[in-house]
Each structure stands twice: as structure tokens, then as C-alpha cells.
PDB file of C-alpha atoms in Angstrom:
ATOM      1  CA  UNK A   1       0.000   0.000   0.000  1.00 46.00           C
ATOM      2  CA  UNK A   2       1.223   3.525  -0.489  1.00 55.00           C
ATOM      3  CA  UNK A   3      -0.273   6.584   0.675  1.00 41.00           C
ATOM      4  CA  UNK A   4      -1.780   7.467  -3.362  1.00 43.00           C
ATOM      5  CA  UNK A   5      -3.620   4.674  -2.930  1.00 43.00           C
ATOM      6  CA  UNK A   6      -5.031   5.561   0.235  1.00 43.00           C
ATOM      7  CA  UNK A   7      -8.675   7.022   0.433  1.00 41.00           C
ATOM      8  CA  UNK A   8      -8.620  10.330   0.002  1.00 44.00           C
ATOM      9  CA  UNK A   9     -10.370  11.685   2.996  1.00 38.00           C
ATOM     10  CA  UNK A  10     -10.942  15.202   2.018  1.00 40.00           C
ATOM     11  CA  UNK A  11     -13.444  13.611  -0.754  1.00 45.00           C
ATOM     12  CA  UNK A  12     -15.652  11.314   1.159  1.00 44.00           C
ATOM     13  CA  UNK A  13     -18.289   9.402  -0.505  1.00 50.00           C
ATOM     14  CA  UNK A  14     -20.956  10.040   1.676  1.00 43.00           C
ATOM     15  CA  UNK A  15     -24.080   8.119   3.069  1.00 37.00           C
ATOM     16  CA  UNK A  16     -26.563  10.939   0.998  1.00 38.00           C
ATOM     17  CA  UNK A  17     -24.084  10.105  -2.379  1.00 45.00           C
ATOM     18  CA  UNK A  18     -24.100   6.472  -1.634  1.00 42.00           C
ATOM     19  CA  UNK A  19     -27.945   5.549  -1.128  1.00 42.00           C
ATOM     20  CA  UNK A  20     -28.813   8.263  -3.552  1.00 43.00           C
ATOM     21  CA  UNK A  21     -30.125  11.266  -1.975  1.00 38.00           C
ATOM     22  CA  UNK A  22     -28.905  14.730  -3.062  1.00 38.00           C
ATOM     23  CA  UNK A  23     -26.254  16.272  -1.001  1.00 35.00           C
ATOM     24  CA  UNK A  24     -27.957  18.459   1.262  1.00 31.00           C
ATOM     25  CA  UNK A  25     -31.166  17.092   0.701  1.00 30.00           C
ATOM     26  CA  UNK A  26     -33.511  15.196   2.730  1.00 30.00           C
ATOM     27  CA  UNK A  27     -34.446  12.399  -0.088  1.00 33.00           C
ATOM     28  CA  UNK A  28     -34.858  12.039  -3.866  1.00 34.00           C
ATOM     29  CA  UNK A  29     -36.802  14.863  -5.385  1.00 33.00           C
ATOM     30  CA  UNK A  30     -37.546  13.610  -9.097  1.00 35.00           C
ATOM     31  CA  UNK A  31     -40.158  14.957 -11.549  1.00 34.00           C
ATOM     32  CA  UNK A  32     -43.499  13.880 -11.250  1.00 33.00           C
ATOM     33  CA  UNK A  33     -45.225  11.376 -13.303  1.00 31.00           C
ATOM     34  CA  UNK A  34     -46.886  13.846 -15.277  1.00 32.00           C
ATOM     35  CA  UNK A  35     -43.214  15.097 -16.731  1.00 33.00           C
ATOM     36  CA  UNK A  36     -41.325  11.291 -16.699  1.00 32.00           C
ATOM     37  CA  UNK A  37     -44.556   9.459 -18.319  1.00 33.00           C
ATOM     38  CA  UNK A  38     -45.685   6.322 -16.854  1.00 31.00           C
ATOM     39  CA  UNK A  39     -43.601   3.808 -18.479  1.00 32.00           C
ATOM     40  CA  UNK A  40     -41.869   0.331 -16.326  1.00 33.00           C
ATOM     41  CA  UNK A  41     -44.829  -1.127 -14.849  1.00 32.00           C
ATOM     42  CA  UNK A  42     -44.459  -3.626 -11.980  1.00 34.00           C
ATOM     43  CA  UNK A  43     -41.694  -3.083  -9.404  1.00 35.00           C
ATOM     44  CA  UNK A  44     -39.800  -5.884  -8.077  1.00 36.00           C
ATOM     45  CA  UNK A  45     -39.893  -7.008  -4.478  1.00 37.00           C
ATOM     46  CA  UNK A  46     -36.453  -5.795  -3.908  1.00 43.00           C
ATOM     47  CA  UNK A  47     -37.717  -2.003  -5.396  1.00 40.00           C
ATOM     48  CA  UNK A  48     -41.024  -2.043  -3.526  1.00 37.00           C
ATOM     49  CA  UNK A  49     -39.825  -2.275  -0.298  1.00 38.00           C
ATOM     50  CA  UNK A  50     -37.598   0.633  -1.085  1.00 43.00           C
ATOM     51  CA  UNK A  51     -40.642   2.566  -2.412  1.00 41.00           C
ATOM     52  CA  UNK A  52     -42.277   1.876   1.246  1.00 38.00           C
ATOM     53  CA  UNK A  53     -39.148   2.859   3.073  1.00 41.00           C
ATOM     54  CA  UNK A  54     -39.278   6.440   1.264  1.00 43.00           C
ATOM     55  CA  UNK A  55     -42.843   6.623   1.809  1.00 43.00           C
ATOM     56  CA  UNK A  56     -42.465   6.284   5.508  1.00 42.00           C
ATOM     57  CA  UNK A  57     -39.834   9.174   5.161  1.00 44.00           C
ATOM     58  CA  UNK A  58     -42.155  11.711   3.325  1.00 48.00           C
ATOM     59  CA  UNK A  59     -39.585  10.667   0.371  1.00 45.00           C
ATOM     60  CA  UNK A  60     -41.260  11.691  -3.193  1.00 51.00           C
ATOM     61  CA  UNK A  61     -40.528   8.650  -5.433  1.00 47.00           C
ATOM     62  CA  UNK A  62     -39.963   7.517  -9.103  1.00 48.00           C
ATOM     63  CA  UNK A  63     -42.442   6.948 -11.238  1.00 58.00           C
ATOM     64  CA  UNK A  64     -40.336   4.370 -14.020  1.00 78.00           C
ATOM     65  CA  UNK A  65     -38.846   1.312 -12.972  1.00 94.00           C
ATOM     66  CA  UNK A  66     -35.989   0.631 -15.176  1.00 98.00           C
ATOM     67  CA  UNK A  67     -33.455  -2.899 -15.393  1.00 98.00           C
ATOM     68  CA  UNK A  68     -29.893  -2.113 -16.140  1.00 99.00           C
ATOM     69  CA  UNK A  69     -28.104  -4.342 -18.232  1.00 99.00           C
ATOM     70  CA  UNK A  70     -23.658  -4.471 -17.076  1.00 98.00           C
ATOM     71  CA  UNK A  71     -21.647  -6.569 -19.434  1.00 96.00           C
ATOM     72  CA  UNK A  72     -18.777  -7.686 -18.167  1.00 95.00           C
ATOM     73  CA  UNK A  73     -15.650  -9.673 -19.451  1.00 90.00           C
ATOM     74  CA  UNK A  74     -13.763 -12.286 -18.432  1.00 87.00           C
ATOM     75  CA  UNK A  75     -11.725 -11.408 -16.073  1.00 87.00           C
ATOM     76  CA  UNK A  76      -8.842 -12.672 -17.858  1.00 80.00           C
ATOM     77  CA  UNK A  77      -8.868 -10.563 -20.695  1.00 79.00           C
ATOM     78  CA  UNK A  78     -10.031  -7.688 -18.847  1.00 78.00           C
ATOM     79  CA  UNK A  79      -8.355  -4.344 -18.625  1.00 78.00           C
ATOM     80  CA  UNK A  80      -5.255  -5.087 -20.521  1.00 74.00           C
ATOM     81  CA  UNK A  81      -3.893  -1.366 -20.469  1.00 77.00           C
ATOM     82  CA  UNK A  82      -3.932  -0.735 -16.887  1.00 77.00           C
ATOM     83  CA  UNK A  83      -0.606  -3.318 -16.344  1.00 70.00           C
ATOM     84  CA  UNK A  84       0.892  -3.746 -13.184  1.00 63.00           C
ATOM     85  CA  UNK A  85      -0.646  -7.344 -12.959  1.00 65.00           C
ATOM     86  CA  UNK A  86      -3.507  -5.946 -11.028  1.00 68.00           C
ATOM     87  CA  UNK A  87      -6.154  -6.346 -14.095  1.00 81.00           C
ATOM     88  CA  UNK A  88      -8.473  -9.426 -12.925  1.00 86.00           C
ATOM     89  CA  UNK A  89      -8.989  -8.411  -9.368  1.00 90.00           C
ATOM     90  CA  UNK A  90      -9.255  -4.314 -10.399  1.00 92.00           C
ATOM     91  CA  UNK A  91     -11.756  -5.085 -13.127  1.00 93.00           C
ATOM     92  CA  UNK A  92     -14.003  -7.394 -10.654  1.00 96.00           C
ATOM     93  CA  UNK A  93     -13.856  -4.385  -8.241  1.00 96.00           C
ATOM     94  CA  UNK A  94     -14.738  -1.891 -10.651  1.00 97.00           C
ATOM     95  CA  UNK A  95     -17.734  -4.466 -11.907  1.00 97.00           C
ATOM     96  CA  UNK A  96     -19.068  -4.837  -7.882  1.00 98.00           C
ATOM     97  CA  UNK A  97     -18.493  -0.884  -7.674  1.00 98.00           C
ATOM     98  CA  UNK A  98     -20.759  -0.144 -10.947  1.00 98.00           C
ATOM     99  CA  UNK A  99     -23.570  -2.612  -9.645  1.00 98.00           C
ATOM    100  CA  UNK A 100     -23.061  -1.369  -6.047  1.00 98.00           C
ATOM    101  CA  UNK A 101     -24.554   1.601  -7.413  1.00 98.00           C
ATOM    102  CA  UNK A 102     -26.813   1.028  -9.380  1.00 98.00           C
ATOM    103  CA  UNK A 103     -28.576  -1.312  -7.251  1.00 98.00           C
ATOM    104  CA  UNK A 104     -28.749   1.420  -4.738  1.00 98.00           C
ATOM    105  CA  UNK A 105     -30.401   3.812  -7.177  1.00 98.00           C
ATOM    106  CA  UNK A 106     -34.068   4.412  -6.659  1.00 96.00           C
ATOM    107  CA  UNK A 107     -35.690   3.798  -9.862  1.00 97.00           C
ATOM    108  CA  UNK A 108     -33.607   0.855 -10.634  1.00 98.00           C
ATOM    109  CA  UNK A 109     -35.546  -1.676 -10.165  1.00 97.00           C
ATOM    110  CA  UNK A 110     -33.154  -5.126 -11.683  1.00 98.00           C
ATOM    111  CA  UNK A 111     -29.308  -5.266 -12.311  1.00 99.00           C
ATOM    112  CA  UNK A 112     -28.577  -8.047 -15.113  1.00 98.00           C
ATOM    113  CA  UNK A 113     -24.945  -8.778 -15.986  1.00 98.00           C
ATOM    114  CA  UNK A 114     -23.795 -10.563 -18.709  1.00 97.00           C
ATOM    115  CA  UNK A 115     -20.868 -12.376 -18.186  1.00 96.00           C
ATOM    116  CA  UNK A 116     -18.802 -15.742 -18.775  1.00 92.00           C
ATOM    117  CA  UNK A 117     -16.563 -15.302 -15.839  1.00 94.00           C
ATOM    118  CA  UNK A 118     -18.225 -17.617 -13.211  1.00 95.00           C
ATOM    119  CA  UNK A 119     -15.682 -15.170 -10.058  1.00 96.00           C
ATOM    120  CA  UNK A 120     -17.911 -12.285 -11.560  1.00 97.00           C
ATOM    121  CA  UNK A 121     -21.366 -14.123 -11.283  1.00 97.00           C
ATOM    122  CA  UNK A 122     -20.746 -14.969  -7.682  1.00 98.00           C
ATOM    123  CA  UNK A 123     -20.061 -11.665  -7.241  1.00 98.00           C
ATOM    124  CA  UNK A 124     -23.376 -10.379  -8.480  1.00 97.00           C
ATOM    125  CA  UNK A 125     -25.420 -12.671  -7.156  1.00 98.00           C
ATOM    126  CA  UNK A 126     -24.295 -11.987  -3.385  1.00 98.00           C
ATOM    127  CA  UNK A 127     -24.779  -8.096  -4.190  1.00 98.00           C
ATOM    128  CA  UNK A 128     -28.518  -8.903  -5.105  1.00 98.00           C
ATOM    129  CA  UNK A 129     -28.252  -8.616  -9.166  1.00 98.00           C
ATOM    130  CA  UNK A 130     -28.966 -11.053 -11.757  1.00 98.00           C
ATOM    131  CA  UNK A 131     -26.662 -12.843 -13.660  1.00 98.00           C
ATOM    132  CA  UNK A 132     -26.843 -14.058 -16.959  1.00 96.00           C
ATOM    133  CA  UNK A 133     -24.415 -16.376 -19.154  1.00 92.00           C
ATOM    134  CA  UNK A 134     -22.635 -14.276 -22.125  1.00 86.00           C
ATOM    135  CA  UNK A 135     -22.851 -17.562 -24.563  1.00 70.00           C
ATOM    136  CA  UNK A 136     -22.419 -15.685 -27.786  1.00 62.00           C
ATOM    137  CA  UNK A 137     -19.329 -13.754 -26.752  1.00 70.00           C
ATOM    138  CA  UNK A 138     -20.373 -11.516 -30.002  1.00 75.00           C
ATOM    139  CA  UNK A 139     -19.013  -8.281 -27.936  1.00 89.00           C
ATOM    140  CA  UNK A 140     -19.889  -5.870 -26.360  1.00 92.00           C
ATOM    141  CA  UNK A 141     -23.048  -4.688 -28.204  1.00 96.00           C
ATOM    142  CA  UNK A 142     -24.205  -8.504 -28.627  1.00 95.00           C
ATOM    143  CA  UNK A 143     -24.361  -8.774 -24.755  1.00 96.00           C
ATOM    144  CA  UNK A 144     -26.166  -5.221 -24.474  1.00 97.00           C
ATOM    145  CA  UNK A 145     -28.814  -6.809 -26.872  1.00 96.00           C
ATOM    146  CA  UNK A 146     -29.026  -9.907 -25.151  1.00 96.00           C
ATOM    147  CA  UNK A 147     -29.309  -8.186 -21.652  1.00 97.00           C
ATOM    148  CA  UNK A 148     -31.994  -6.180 -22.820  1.00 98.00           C
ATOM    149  CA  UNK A 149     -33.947  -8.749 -24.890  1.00 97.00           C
ATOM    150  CA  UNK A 150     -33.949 -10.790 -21.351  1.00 98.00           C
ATOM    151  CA  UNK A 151     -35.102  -7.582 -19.684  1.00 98.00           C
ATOM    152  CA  UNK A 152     -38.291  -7.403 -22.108  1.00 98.00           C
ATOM    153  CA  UNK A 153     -39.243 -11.327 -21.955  1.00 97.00           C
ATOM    154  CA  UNK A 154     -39.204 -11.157 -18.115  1.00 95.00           C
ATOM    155  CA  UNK A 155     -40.849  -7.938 -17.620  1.00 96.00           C
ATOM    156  CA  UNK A 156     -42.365  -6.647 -21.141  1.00 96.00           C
ATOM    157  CA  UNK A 157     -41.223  -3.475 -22.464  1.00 97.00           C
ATOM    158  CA  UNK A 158     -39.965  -1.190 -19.750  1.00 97.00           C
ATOM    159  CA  UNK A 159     -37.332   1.016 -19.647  1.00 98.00           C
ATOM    160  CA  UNK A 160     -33.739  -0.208 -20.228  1.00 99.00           C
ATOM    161  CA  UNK A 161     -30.648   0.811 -19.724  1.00 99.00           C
ATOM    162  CA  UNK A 162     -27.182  -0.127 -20.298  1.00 99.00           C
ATOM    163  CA  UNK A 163     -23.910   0.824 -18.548  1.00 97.00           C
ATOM    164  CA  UNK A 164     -19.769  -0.217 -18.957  1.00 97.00           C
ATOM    165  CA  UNK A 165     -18.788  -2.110 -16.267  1.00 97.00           C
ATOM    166  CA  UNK A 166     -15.878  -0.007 -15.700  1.00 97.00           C
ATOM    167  CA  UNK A 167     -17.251   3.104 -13.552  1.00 98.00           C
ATOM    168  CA  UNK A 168     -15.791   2.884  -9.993  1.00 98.00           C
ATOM    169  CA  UNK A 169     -16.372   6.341  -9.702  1.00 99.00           C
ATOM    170  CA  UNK A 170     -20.295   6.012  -9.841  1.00 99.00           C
ATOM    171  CA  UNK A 171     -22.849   7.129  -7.067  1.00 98.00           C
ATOM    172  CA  UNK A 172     -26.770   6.585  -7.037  1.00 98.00           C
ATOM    173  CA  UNK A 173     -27.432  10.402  -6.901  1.00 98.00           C
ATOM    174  CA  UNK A 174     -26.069  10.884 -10.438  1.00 98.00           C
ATOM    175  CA  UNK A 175     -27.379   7.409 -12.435  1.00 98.00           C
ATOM    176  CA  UNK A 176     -30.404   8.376 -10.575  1.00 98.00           C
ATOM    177  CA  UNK A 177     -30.416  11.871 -12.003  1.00 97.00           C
ATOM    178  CA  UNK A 178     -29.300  10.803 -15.619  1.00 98.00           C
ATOM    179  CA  UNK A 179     -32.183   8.161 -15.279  1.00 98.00           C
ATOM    180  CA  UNK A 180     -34.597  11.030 -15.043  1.00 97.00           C
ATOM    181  CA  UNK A 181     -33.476  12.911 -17.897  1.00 97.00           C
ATOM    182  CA  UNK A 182     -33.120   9.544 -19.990  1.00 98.00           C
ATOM    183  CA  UNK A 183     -36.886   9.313 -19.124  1.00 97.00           C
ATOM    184  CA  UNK A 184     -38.098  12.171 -20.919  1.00 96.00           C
ATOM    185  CA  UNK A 185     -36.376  10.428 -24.564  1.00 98.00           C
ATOM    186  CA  UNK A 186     -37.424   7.547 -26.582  1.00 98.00           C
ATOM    187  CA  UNK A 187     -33.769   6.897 -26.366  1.00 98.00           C
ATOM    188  CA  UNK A 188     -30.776   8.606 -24.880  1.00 99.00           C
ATOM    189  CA  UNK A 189     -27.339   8.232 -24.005  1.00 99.00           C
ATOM    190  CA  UNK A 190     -24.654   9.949 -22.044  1.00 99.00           C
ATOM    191  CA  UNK A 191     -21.179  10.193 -23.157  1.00 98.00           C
ATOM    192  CA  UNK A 192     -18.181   9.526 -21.574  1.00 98.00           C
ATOM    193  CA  UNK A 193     -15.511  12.417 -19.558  1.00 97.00           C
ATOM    194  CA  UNK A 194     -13.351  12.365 -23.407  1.00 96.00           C
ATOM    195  CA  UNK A 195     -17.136  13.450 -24.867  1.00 97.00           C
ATOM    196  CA  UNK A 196     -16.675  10.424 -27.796  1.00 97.00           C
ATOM    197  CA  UNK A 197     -17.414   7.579 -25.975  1.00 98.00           C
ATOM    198  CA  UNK A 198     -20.727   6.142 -24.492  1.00 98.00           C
ATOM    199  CA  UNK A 199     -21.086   5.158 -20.762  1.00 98.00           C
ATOM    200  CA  UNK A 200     -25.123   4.919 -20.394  1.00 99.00           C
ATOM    201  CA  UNK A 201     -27.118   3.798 -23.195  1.00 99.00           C
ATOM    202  CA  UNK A 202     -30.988   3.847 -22.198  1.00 99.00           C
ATOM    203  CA  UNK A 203     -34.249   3.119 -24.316  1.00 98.00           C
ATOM    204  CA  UNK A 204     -37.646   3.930 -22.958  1.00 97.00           C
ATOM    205  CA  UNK A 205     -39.337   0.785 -24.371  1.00 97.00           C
ATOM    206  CA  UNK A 206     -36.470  -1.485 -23.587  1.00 98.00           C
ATOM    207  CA  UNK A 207     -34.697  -0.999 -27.036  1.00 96.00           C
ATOM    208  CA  UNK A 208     -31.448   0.050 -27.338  1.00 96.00           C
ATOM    209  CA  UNK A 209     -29.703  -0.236 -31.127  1.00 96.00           C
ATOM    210  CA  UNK A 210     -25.936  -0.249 -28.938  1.00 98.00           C
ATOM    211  CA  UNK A 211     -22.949   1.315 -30.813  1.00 98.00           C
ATOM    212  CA  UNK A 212     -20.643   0.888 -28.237  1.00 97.00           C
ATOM    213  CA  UNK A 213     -17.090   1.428 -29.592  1.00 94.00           C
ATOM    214  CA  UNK A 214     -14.419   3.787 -31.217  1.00 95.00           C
ATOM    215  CA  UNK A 215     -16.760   7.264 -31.258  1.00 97.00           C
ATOM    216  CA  UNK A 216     -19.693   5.509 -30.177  1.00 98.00           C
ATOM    217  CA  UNK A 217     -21.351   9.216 -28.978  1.00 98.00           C
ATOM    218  CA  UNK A 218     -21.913  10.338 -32.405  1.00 98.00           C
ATOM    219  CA  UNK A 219     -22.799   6.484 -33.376  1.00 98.00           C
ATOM    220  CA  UNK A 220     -25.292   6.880 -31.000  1.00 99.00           C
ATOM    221  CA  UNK A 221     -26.409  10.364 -32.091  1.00 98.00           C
ATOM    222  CA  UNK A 222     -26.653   9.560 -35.282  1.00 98.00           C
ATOM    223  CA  UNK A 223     -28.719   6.148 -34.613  1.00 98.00           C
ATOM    224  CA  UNK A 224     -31.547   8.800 -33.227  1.00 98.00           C
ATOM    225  CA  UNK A 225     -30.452   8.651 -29.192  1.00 99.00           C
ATOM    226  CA  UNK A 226     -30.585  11.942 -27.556  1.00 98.00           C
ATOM    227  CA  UNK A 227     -27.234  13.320 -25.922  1.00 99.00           C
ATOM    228  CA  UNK A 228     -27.276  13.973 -22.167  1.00 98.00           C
ATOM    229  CA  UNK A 229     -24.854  16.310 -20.983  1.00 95.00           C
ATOM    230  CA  UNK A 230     -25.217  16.099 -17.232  1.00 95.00           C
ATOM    231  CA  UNK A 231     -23.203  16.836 -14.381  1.00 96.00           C
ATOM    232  CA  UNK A 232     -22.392  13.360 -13.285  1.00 98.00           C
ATOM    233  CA  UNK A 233     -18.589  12.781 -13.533  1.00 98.00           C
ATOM    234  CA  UNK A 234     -18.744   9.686 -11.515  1.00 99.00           C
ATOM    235  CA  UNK A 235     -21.350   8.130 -14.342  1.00 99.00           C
ATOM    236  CA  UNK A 236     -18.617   9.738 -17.110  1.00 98.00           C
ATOM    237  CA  UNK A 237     -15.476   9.044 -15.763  1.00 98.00           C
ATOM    238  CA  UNK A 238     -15.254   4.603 -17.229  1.00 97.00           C
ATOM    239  CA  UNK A 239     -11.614   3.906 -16.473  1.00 96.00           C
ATOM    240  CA  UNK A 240      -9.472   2.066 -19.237  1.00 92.00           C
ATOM    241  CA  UNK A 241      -6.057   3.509 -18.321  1.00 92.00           C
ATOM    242  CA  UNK A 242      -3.770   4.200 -15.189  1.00 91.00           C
ATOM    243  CA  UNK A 243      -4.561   8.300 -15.864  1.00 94.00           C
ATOM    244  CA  UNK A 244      -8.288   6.950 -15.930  1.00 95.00           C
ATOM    245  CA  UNK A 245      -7.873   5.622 -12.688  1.00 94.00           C
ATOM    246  CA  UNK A 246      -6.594   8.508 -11.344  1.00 95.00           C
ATOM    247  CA  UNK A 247      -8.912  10.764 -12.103  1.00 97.00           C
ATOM    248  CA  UNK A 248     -11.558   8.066 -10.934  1.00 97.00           C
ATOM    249  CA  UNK A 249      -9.631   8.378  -7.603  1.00 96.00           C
ATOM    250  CA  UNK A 250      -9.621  11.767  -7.327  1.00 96.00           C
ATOM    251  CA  UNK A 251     -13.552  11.763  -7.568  1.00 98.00           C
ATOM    252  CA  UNK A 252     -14.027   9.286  -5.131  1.00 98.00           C
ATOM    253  CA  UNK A 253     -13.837   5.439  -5.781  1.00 97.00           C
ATOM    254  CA  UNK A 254     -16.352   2.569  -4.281  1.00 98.00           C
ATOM    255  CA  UNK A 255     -15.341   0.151  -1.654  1.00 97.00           C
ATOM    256  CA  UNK A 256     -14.502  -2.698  -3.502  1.00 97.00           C
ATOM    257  CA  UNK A 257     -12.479  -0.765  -6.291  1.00 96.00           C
ATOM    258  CA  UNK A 258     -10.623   1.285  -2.707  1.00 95.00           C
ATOM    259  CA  UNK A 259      -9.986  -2.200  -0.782  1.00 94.00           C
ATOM    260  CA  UNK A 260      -8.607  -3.759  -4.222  1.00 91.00           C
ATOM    261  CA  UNK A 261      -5.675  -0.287  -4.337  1.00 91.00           C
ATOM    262  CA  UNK A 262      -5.138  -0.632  -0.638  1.00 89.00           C
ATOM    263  CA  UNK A 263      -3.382  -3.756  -1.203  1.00 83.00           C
ATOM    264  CA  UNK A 264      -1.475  -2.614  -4.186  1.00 76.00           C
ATOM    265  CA  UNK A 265       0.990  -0.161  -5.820  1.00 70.00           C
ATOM    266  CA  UNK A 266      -0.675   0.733  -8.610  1.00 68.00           C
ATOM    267  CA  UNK A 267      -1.131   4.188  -7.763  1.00 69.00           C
ATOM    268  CA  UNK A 268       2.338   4.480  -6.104  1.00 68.00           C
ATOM    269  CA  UNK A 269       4.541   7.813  -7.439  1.00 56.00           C
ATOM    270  CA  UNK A 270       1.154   9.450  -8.729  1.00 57.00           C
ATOM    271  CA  UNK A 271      -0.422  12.504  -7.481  1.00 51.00           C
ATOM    272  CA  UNK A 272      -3.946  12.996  -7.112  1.00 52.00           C
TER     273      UNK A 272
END
């Protein structure tokens, strides 16, 4: 461990970031159901007893229910470019930090990763999301299809989202707010910190038409999705490189992604 790696105490991750309230505010204010529409029918257990929990705290709540779909690698192959032998167990941590999240957003309703790598399903299943068996191993945008076509046959069409794997940096608050704005558009994405890449990918009736790759934003754009240009660094900020990682760190990393560093020297001779 070196002292880079550390948590970096003057950014804390707090308890309103981390279940999804706004900072400084006493629960989730989102737009009514008159503005969002009245799509995702039929919360899960898991979402309903949220829903009575922020009832009981005079909590407005959200109207559409949405199922995320996470693809994630194999471990093996994962994360190539970050070296320092540290891939496999960094890219599990960022995986358990991205559906950390977004099972602790409030209009989330079901997490469903697709993945081969039978470490990463164990680790989804004991964090409460679903995980589902990457067969084709067609690439990325094949297991965004799949996720979502899985989505639709077990619920109908809802709204669906999908999300990189690779966003350690991500809190409830701000998936939750780019959820809300992603509800107002047929389809929408929201591109990544470099502006030409795609982190979320969302369609309101559970279709999605992924681009994911090489200037995927103006794929995207071009395919009809609306650009979303929030303030939401942690949902931006996917990390694919050591100065990725960084910055990731400098916003504030999850648990699992900050246990996996403490016990490493990746970060070692860098400054925050």
C-alpha cells in the first residue's frame, strides 16, 4: 500500500451520495409522473420495499422502474492497459463498484450482468443482481442486446438501460439523475468524460440499437439517441487507463475498487 492509494479523505463518498439522496437534501426529489410518463410497470420485491421505506420518510418517489443491463468480461482478458498485474482483481472491483450503485439507485428496479466469468457471477449474485451467461461472446453490443432482450421477456417493455462495467467512480445520486433525464427520450445516451465515448445507453421501451465502440457518442447520435450532458462525472469518468484511474480516484472510488488499491501499488509515485 502507499499513501496514493489511500482514500482520500478530504473527498468522502458520503451516506446521501451512496444511497442516492442529493447532497444536502432530505431524499430524492424527481419529476413527477406527469413530466417522466408512466412507463416500467411492476416493481420488483427488492424495489417495492424501497418505495415503502421512502414513503415512511415523506420521500417523493420515481415513477419508471428501469433494469440495467452491465456486461462484463472475463476477467482474464479484462483491462489489458492498466498493467501492473492488477487487471483481474481491479476489473471485478470496478464491476461490484458499478452494480453497487446502481442497485442502490431508486428507480432501478433489476441489475442483469452478462458475463462468462463464473468469479464475476458470484459476485453479483451476493450483491442482489442477476446474472446471466454471455454464450455468444459476439461483444460488447451482442451482450447489451441480449441483456436487454432478457429484460423485455421477463418484464415486457420497460425502460432499459445499459452501462460499462468499468465506472468505480459512480454514485446513485447521479445514475439516478441521468435516469430522469433519460426518461423524458425515446432513447438517450450519455457520453463519456473524453465526450466520444458512451457510458449509459438507455431506451424507454427497452430498445437500445448499442454502438458501443471507437466514437460511439456520435454512433449513437446519429442512430436517433438523444445526448445527455449532465453533471455526473462519476457516471462519465469509465476507467481504461492508469490516468483513468486517477482521475476516478480523485472523484471518489467505491469500496470494492478502494480495498482492491489498498493492497497494491498501482497508484504508487502518482499525485492525485
Amino acid at each position: 500500500m502507499c499513501a496514493s492509494a489511500s482514500v482520500d479523505h478530504h473527498r468522502p463518498r458520503d451516506r446521501e451520495q451512496r444511497d442516492g439522496r442529493q447532497p444536502g437534501v432530505g431524499g430524492p426529489r424527481h419529476l413527477s409522473a406527469a413530466a417522466i410518463g408512466t412507463a416500467g410497470r411492476g416493481l420488483v420485491p427488492r424495489a417495492a420495499r424501497r418505495v415503502v421505506s421512502w414513503r415512511r420518510r415523506g420521500w417523493q418517489y420515481p415513477v419508471v422502474t428501469w433494469s440495467l443491463v452491465v456486461p462484463v468480461k472475463r476477467l482474464a482478458v479484462a483491462k489489458s492497459r492498466l498493467g501492473g498485474g492488477f487487471q483481474p482483481g481491479l476489473a471485478l472491483a470496478f464491476a461490484q463498484d458499478t452494480v453497487t450503485a446502481a442497485l442502490a439507485t431508486p428507480s432501478v428496479g433489476r441489475v442483469i450482468v452478462m458475463t462468462d466469468d463464473s468469479d464475476v457471477r458470484t459476485a453479483v449474485i451476493a450483491l442482489g443482481g442477476l446474472a446471466r451467461p454471455d454464450v455468444a461472446r459476439g461483444g460488447l453490443n451482442e451482450a447489451v442486446r441480449r441483456g436487454a432482450a432478457y429484460a423485455v421477456g421477463i418484464a415486457g417493455p420497460h425502460p432499459v438501460a445499459a452501462l460499462p462495467s468499468d465506472l468505480p467512480a459512480l454514485t446513485a445520486a447521479q445514475l439516478q439523475a441521468a435516469l430522469v433525464a433519460a426518461a423524458l427520450h425515446p432513447r438517450a445516451f450519455v457520453p463519456d468524460a473524453l465526450g466520444t465515448g458512451t457510458t449509459l445507453l438507455s431506451g424507454r421501451d427497452g430498445s437500445l440499437d448499442p454502438r458501443y465502440g471507437p466514437g460511439s457518442a456520435e454512433e449513437h447520435a446519429r442512430a436517433g439517441a438523444t445526448r445527455l450532458d449532465g453533471e455526473w462525472p462519476g457516471l462519465r469518468r469509465d476507467v481504461d487507463t492508469l490516468e483513468d484511474l486517477l482521475a476516478a480516484h480523485v472523484l471518489g472510488l467505491g469500496g470494492a475498487t478502494e480495498r482492491m488499491l489498498a493492497t497494491s501499488s498501482l497508484l504508487c509515485g502518482t499525485t492525485p
